Amino acid sequence: MHFQWYPGHMTKAKRMMQENIKLIDVIIELVDARIPVSSRNPDIEGFATGKTRVLLLNKNDLADERYNKKWKEYYESKGYYTTLINARAGKGVKAVNEIIMQACKEKFERDRKRGILNRPVRAMIVGIPNVGKSTFINSFVGKACTKTGDKPGVTKGKQWIKLNKNVELLDTPGILWPKFEDQQVGLKLALIGSIKDEILQTEELCIKLLDILKNDYLEVLEKYIGDEAKDDSYETLCNYAIKRGCKLKGDEPDISKAAILMLDDFRAGKIGRITLDDI
């Protein structure tokens, strides 16, 4: 199974980000806490050189608690201003303003020496599709100022948003990169919904998810699905289809429908708190 998705608007969005980087004091990058490495776009590193970096580990409520603290400490050791957030519930979001202020202390000092007072921080928010940027912004501001959706690619163009008196934010579309060198990265992006499901083989994707869970989260999977978790992954999916009432004519299991249901449950955290990137 080959994973790749790079529609034309992503090339345009990347160019726009590169053109605006000179206006920016700090880059705020949202990643998915379930895949805190795989959900980082390596292209961003190319034009972020020399910029102050804030890294937000979003959807931490869906990620394995054992790994959340480890990943936060890892990125802090690399020089990032880092925190864990759950943008949908608003948890950890209020602390982000203080983190931005801490990250921009040197900027404020430079401004003060030049006699510039109270100039807002200009931040660019970046991240891959479906990582929760719009949800974070709406939660931070306290009102629906950007469009949100549970499918990748909702934000299409750049938007300047005044977060508060201290921060002006340039929102950008979620972009991937032209080629996944590691197809395991592509698999993880597909599993969390950052690649459009319409171009994927959902049955095969779900079987790969089951393989991962059987290997790393067997107890979690057993709690979700029962003893069938110990079966071959294809058989597990067939039995799951029957349990969920997904049937074709002749009582054959509708594994296509069942795969969609299971992937939706995984993405919503209904299977359990799972981290796919190891540290």
mmCIF file of C-alpha atoms in Angstrom:
data_model
loop_
_atom_site.group_PDB
_atom_site.id
_atom_site.type_symbol
_atom_site.label_atom_id
_atom_site.label_comp_id
_atom_site.label_asym_id
_atom_site.label_seq_id
_atom_site.Cartn_x
_atom_site.Cartn_y
_atom_site.Cartn_z
ATOM 1 C CA MET A 1 0.000 0.000 0.000
ATOM 2 C CA HIS A 2 1.559 3.284 -1.121
ATOM 3 C CA PHE A 3 0.750 6.518 0.682
ATOM 4 C CA GLN A 4 1.007 9.899 -1.004
ATOM 5 C CA TRP A 5 -1.197 12.997 -1.219
ATOM 6 C CA TYR A 6 0.056 16.371 -2.405
ATOM 7 C CA PRO A 7 -2.662 18.353 -4.229
ATOM 8 C CA GLY A 8 -1.746 21.506 -6.120
ATOM 9 C CA HIS A 9 -2.941 23.944 -3.470
ATOM 10 C CA MET A 10 -0.230 22.666 -1.111
ATOM 11 C CA THR A 11 2.515 23.885 -3.459
ATOM 12 C CA LYS A 12 0.871 27.314 -3.529
ATOM 13 C CA ALA A 13 0.479 27.328 0.260
ATOM 14 C CA LYS A 14 4.137 26.441 0.808
ATOM 15 C CA ARG A 15 5.200 29.293 -1.482
ATOM 16 C CA MET A 16 2.970 31.716 0.429
ATOM 17 C CA MET A 17 4.502 30.635 3.737
ATOM 18 C CA GLN A 18 8.024 31.144 2.389
ATOM 19 C CA GLU A 19 7.130 34.612 1.122
ATOM 20 C CA ASN A 20 5.664 35.697 4.480
ATOM 21 C CA ILE A 21 8.325 34.253 6.765
ATOM 22 C CA LYS A 22 10.240 37.559 6.841
ATOM 23 C CA LEU A 23 7.255 39.152 8.627
ATOM 24 C CA ILE A 24 7.217 36.541 11.374
ATOM 25 C CA ASP A 25 8.696 36.645 14.892
ATOM 26 C CA VAL A 26 7.771 33.120 15.960
ATOM 27 C CA ILE A 27 6.540 29.931 14.298
ATOM 28 C CA ILE A 28 3.883 27.972 16.162
ATOM 29 C CA GLU A 29 3.767 24.393 14.951
ATOM 30 C CA LEU A 30 0.919 22.061 15.836
ATOM 31 C CA VAL A 31 1.603 18.342 15.781
ATOM 32 C CA ASP A 32 -0.582 15.377 16.662
ATOM 33 C CA ALA A 33 0.533 13.977 20.020
ATOM 34 C CA ARG A 34 -0.156 10.450 18.750
ATOM 35 C CA ILE A 35 2.529 10.855 16.072
ATOM 36 C CA PRO A 36 4.681 13.767 17.299
ATOM 37 C CA VAL A 37 7.468 13.023 14.791
ATOM 38 C CA SER A 38 5.518 11.690 11.828
ATOM 39 C CA SER A 39 3.126 14.668 11.895
ATOM 40 C CA ARG A 40 5.935 17.198 11.430
ATOM 41 C CA ASN A 41 6.473 18.510 7.910
ATOM 42 C CA PRO A 42 10.238 18.419 7.191
ATOM 43 C CA ASP A 43 9.840 21.202 4.597
ATOM 44 C CA ILE A 44 9.043 23.657 7.399
ATOM 45 C CA GLU A 45 12.547 23.242 8.769
ATOM 46 C CA GLY A 46 13.880 24.577 5.477
ATOM 47 C CA PHE A 47 12.346 28.026 5.840
ATOM 48 C CA ALA A 48 12.155 28.245 9.643
ATOM 49 C CA THR A 49 15.910 28.594 10.182
ATOM 50 C CA GLY A 50 16.680 31.266 12.765
ATOM 51 C CA LYS A 51 13.067 31.666 13.877
ATOM 52 C CA THR A 52 11.857 31.136 17.438
ATOM 53 C CA ARG A 53 9.837 27.909 17.595
ATOM 54 C CA VAL A 54 6.818 26.952 19.670
ATOM 55 C CA LEU A 55 5.650 23.345 19.382
ATOM 56 C CA LEU A 56 2.141 22.392 20.514
ATOM 57 C CA LEU A 57 1.411 18.691 21.047
ATOM 58 C CA ASN A 58 -2.300 18.695 20.250
ATOM 59 C CA LYS A 59 -4.880 15.926 20.841
ATOM 60 C CA ASN A 60 -2.888 14.798 23.856
ATOM 61 C CA ASP A 61 -6.116 13.351 25.288
ATOM 62 C CA LEU A 62 -6.027 10.760 22.470
ATOM 63 C CA ALA A 63 -2.354 9.890 22.982
ATOM 64 C CA ASP A 64 -0.845 7.401 25.421
ATOM 65 C CA GLU A 65 -0.213 9.199 28.713
ATOM 66 C CA ARG A 66 3.059 7.279 29.149
ATOM 67 C CA TYR A 67 4.476 8.978 26.063
ATOM 68 C CA ASN A 68 3.075 12.508 26.347
ATOM 69 C CA LYS A 69 5.508 13.699 29.004
ATOM 70 C CA LYS A 70 8.454 11.971 27.294
ATOM 71 C CA TRP A 71 7.773 13.696 23.981
ATOM 72 C CA LYS A 72 7.315 17.086 25.655
ATOM 73 C CA GLU A 73 10.647 16.722 27.435
ATOM 74 C CA TYR A 74 12.302 15.507 24.224
ATOM 75 C CA TYR A 75 11.301 18.581 22.234
ATOM 76 C CA GLU A 76 12.170 20.935 25.086
ATOM 77 C CA SER A 77 15.654 19.389 25.107
ATOM 78 C CA LYS A 78 15.874 20.310 21.403
ATOM 79 C CA GLY A 79 15.219 23.983 22.156
ATOM 80 C CA TYR A 80 11.489 24.181 21.404
ATOM 81 C CA TYR A 81 9.015 25.945 23.669
ATOM 82 C CA THR A 82 6.624 23.024 24.083
ATOM 83 C CA THR A 83 3.327 22.216 25.745
ATOM 84 C CA LEU A 84 0.568 19.605 25.611
ATOM 85 C CA ILE A 85 -2.899 20.753 24.605
ATOM 86 C CA ASN A 86 -6.366 19.435 23.837
ATOM 87 C CA ALA A 87 -7.687 22.202 21.582
ATOM 88 C CA ARG A 88 -11.152 20.681 21.159
ATOM 89 C CA ALA A 89 -11.768 20.780 24.925
ATOM 90 C CA GLY A 90 -9.742 23.967 25.395
ATOM 91 C CA LYS A 91 -7.355 22.301 27.837
ATOM 92 C CA GLY A 92 -3.876 23.819 27.964
ATOM 93 C CA VAL A 93 -4.793 26.490 25.425
ATOM 94 C CA LYS A 94 -4.703 29.467 27.814
ATOM 95 C CA ALA A 95 -1.092 28.663 28.720
ATOM 96 C CA VAL A 96 -0.011 29.098 25.099
ATOM 97 C CA ASN A 97 -0.079 32.909 25.284
ATOM 98 C CA GLU A 98 2.431 32.875 28.142
ATOM 99 C CA ILE A 99 4.623 30.414 26.238
ATOM 100 C CA ILE A 100 4.624 32.747 23.216
ATOM 101 C CA MET A 101 5.605 35.651 25.472
ATOM 102 C CA GLN A 102 8.459 33.608 26.957
ATOM 103 C CA ALA A 103 9.633 32.554 23.520
ATOM 104 C CA CYS A 104 9.710 36.193 22.348
ATOM 105 C CA LYS A 105 11.553 37.739 25.314
ATOM 106 C CA GLU A 106 14.576 38.581 23.175
ATOM 107 C CA LYS A 107 12.339 40.231 20.566
ATOM 108 C CA PHE A 108 10.727 42.417 23.254
ATOM 109 C CA GLU A 109 14.168 43.409 24.534
ATOM 110 C CA ARG A 110 15.345 44.340 21.031
ATOM 111 C CA ASP A 111 12.190 46.396 20.506
ATOM 112 C CA ARG A 112 12.675 48.168 23.839
ATOM 113 C CA LYS A 113 16.240 49.160 22.957
ATOM 114 C CA ARG A 114 14.959 50.618 19.683
ATOM 115 C CA GLY A 115 12.231 52.540 21.482
ATOM 116 C CA ILE A 116 9.472 50.315 20.075
ATOM 117 C CA LEU A 117 6.838 49.560 22.695
ATOM 118 C CA ASN A 118 3.790 47.292 22.617
ATOM 119 C CA ARG A 119 4.313 45.992 19.084
ATOM 120 C CA PRO A 120 2.371 42.728 18.851
ATOM 121 C CA VAL A 121 4.169 39.473 18.225
ATOM 122 C CA ARG A 122 3.624 38.239 14.680
ATOM 123 C CA ALA A 123 3.283 34.479 14.674
ATOM 124 C CA MET A 124 2.756 31.979 11.874
ATOM 125 C CA ILE A 125 0.863 28.821 12.734
ATOM 126 C CA VAL A 126 1.777 25.757 10.702
ATOM 127 C CA GLY A 127 0.915 22.083 10.663
ATOM 128 C CA ILE A 128 -0.152 19.192 8.496
ATOM 129 C CA PRO A 129 -3.814 18.696 7.479
ATOM 130 C CA ASN A 130 -6.281 17.700 10.184
ATOM 131 C CA VAL A 131 -3.909 18.360 13.067
ATOM 132 C CA GLY A 132 -6.346 20.827 14.682
ATOM 133 C CA LYS A 133 -5.015 24.285 13.812
ATOM 134 C CA SER A 134 -8.401 25.903 13.229
ATOM 135 C CA THR A 135 -9.858 24.307 16.358
ATOM 136 C CA PHE A 136 -6.897 25.605 18.367
ATOM 137 C CA ILE A 137 -7.284 29.154 17.024
ATOM 138 C CA ASN A 138 -11.026 29.210 17.716
ATOM 139 C CA SER A 139 -10.431 27.906 21.232
ATOM 140 C CA PHE A 140 -7.625 30.411 21.860
ATOM 141 C CA VAL A 141 -9.639 33.407 20.676
ATOM 142 C CA GLY A 142 -12.855 32.146 22.225
ATOM 143 C CA LYS A 143 -14.987 32.426 19.117
ATOM 144 C CA ALA A 144 -15.283 30.816 15.696
ATOM 145 C CA CYS A 145 -12.901 32.957 13.667
ATOM 146 C CA THR A 146 -11.770 30.251 11.236
ATOM 147 C CA LYS A 147 -13.511 27.390 9.518
ATOM 148 C CA THR A 148 -13.049 23.990 11.115
ATOM 149 C CA GLY A 149 -13.679 20.476 9.909
ATOM 150 C CA ASP A 150 -12.772 16.886 10.607
ATOM 151 C CA LYS A 151 -11.435 16.407 7.091
ATOM 152 C CA PRO A 152 -8.033 17.568 5.839
ATOM 153 C CA GLY A 153 -7.794 20.684 3.723
ATOM 154 C CA VAL A 154 -10.468 23.008 5.157
ATOM 155 C CA THR A 155 -8.217 26.075 5.421
ATOM 156 C CA LYS A 156 -7.339 27.107 1.860
ATOM 157 C CA GLY A 157 -5.692 30.547 1.996
ATOM 158 C CA LYS A 158 -3.791 32.721 4.445
ATOM 159 C CA GLN A 159 -5.672 34.570 7.184
ATOM 160 C CA TRP A 160 -4.338 37.180 9.625
ATOM 161 C CA ILE A 161 -6.074 36.855 12.981
ATOM 162 C CA LYS A 162 -5.711 39.113 16.017
ATOM 163 C CA LEU A 163 -5.542 36.656 18.893
ATOM 164 C CA ASN A 164 -5.270 39.341 21.567
ATOM 165 C CA LYS A 165 -3.456 42.650 22.098
ATOM 166 C CA ASN A 166 -0.128 40.830 22.217
ATOM 167 C CA VAL A 167 -0.306 38.370 19.319
ATOM 168 C CA GLU A 168 -1.237 38.570 15.639
ATOM 169 C CA LEU A 169 -1.414 35.204 13.966
ATOM 170 C CA LEU A 170 -0.992 34.241 10.329
ATOM 171 C CA ASP A 171 -3.034 31.104 9.795
ATOM 172 C CA THR A 172 -1.878 28.862 6.950
ATOM 173 C CA PRO A 173 -3.341 25.831 5.184
ATOM 174 C CA GLY A 174 -2.281 22.397 6.333
ATOM 175 C CA ILE A 175 0.364 21.055 3.989
ATOM 176 C CA LEU A 176 2.185 17.765 3.589
ATOM 177 C CA TRP A 177 5.409 17.280 1.651
ATOM 178 C CA PRO A 178 5.814 15.976 -1.914
ATOM 179 C CA LYS A 179 7.218 12.543 -1.114
ATOM 180 C CA PHE A 180 7.179 10.354 1.986
ATOM 181 C CA GLU A 181 10.612 8.742 2.114
ATOM 182 C CA ASP A 182 9.369 6.415 4.861
ATOM 183 C CA GLN A 183 6.044 4.782 4.010
ATOM 184 C CA GLN A 184 5.497 4.052 7.718
ATOM 185 C CA VAL A 185 5.157 7.818 8.126
ATOM 186 C CA GLY A 186 2.573 7.820 5.340
ATOM 187 C CA LEU A 187 0.716 4.990 7.069
ATOM 188 C CA LYS A 188 0.540 6.901 10.354
ATOM 189 C CA LEU A 189 -0.635 10.068 8.587
ATOM 190 C CA ALA A 190 -3.369 8.057 6.881
ATOM 191 C CA LEU A 191 -4.434 6.493 10.184
ATOM 192 C CA ILE A 192 -4.970 9.849 11.934
ATOM 193 C CA GLY A 193 -6.852 11.264 8.933
ATOM 194 C CA SER A 194 -4.267 13.637 7.449
ATOM 195 C CA ILE A 195 -4.576 12.009 4.025
ATOM 196 C CA LYS A 196 -7.969 11.996 2.324
ATOM 197 C CA ASP A 197 -9.759 8.700 2.912
ATOM 198 C CA GLU A 198 -11.161 8.853 -0.606
ATOM 199 C CA ILE A 199 -7.761 7.996 -2.076
ATOM 200 C CA LEU A 200 -7.051 5.180 0.397
ATOM 201 C CA GLN A 201 -7.947 1.496 0.572
ATOM 202 C CA THR A 202 -9.705 1.622 3.923
ATOM 203 C CA GLU A 203 -9.910 -2.152 4.442
ATOM 204 C CA GLU A 204 -6.155 -2.545 4.021
ATOM 205 C CA LEU A 205 -5.522 0.531 6.170
ATOM 206 C CA CYS A 206 -7.690 -0.880 8.950
ATOM 207 C CA ILE A 207 -5.903 -4.249 8.808
ATOM 208 C CA LYS A 208 -2.585 -2.420 9.203
ATOM 209 C CA LEU A 209 -4.033 -0.589 12.205
ATOM 210 C CA LEU A 210 -5.056 -3.923 13.717
ATOM 211 C CA ASP A 211 -1.539 -5.294 13.144
ATOM 212 C CA ILE A 212 -0.067 -2.327 15.032
ATOM 213 C CA LEU A 213 -2.537 -2.587 17.897
ATOM 214 C CA LYS A 214 -2.038 -6.343 18.259
ATOM 215 C CA ASN A 215 1.702 -5.751 18.542
ATOM 216 C CA ASP A 216 1.765 -2.668 20.792
ATOM 217 C CA TYR A 217 -1.668 -2.330 22.415
ATOM 218 C CA LEU A 218 -3.141 -5.823 22.625
ATOM 219 C CA GLU A 219 -4.836 -5.245 25.997
ATOM 220 C CA VAL A 220 -6.412 -2.027 24.744
ATOM 221 C CA LEU A 221 -7.638 -3.786 21.609
ATOM 222 C CA GLU A 222 -9.045 -6.720 23.609
ATOM 223 C CA LYS A 223 -10.992 -4.308 25.789
ATOM 224 C CA TYR A 224 -12.419 -2.675 22.658
ATOM 225 C CA ILE A 225 -13.120 -5.717 20.502
ATOM 226 C CA GLY A 226 -13.024 -8.805 22.724
ATOM 227 C CA ASP A 227 -11.261 -12.147 22.222
ATOM 228 C CA GLU A 228 -11.276 -11.646 18.438
ATOM 229 C CA ALA A 229 -8.248 -9.404 18.971
ATOM 230 C CA LYS A 230 -6.090 -12.555 19.052
ATOM 231 C CA ASP A 231 -7.230 -13.719 15.596
ATOM 232 C CA ASP A 232 -5.606 -12.966 12.258
ATOM 233 C CA SER A 233 -6.222 -9.269 11.514
ATOM 234 C CA TYR A 234 -8.438 -9.992 8.506
ATOM 235 C CA GLU A 235 -10.520 -12.433 10.562
ATOM 236 C CA THR A 236 -10.669 -9.878 13.359
ATOM 237 C CA LEU A 237 -12.097 -7.310 10.954
ATOM 238 C CA CYS A 238 -14.646 -9.833 9.612
ATOM 239 C CA ASN A 239 -15.814 -10.710 13.126
ATOM 240 C CA TYR A 240 -15.926 -7.035 14.051
ATOM 241 C CA ALA A 241 -18.116 -6.370 10.994
ATOM 242 C CA ILE A 242 -20.602 -9.015 12.139
ATOM 243 C CA LYS A 243 -20.625 -7.619 15.702
ATOM 244 C CA ARG A 244 -21.346 -4.115 14.406
ATOM 245 C CA GLY A 245 -24.081 -5.347 12.089
ATOM 246 C CA CYS A 246 -22.123 -4.583 8.931
ATOM 247 C CA LYS A 247 -23.445 -7.212 6.551
ATOM 248 C CA LEU A 248 -23.877 -7.682 2.814
ATOM 249 C CA LYS A 249 -26.444 -9.871 1.078
ATOM 250 C CA GLY A 250 -26.243 -13.447 2.283
ATOM 251 C CA ASP A 251 -24.983 -12.295 5.713
ATOM 252 C CA GLU A 252 -21.451 -11.812 4.363
ATOM 253 C CA PRO A 253 -19.489 -9.344 6.509
ATOM 254 C CA ASP A 254 -19.224 -5.847 4.997
ATOM 255 C CA ILE A 255 -15.573 -5.288 5.872
ATOM 256 C CA SER A 256 -15.447 -2.005 3.955
ATOM 257 C CA LYS A 257 -18.094 -0.435 6.190
ATOM 258 C CA ALA A 258 -16.589 -2.052 9.277
ATOM 259 C CA ALA A 259 -13.152 -0.656 8.421
ATOM 260 C CA ILE A 260 -14.554 2.869 8.219
ATOM 261 C CA LEU A 261 -16.267 2.454 11.599
ATOM 262 C CA MET A 262 -13.101 1.164 13.253
ATOM 263 C CA LEU A 263 -10.918 3.919 11.769
ATOM 264 C CA ASP A 264 -13.430 6.517 12.952
ATOM 265 C CA ASP A 265 -13.359 5.004 16.445
ATOM 266 C CA PHE A 266 -9.557 5.039 16.451
ATOM 267 C CA ARG A 267 -9.399 8.680 15.369
ATOM 268 C CA ALA A 268 -11.947 9.664 18.018
ATOM 269 C CA GLY A 269 -10.058 7.842 20.778
ATOM 270 C CA LYS A 270 -12.849 5.300 21.317
ATOM 271 C CA ILE A 271 -10.451 2.358 21.015
ATOM 272 C CA GLY A 272 -8.160 3.854 23.650
ATOM 273 C CA ARG A 273 -5.287 6.290 24.148
ATOM 274 C CA ILE A 274 -2.665 5.267 21.614
ATOM 275 C CA THR A 275 0.671 6.709 20.489
ATOM 276 C CA LEU A 276 2.094 5.390 17.231
ATOM 277 C CA ASP A 277 5.520 7.106 17.313
ATOM 278 C CA ASP A 278 7.947 5.459 19.716
ATOM 279 C CA ILE A 279 10.646 7.350 21.605
#
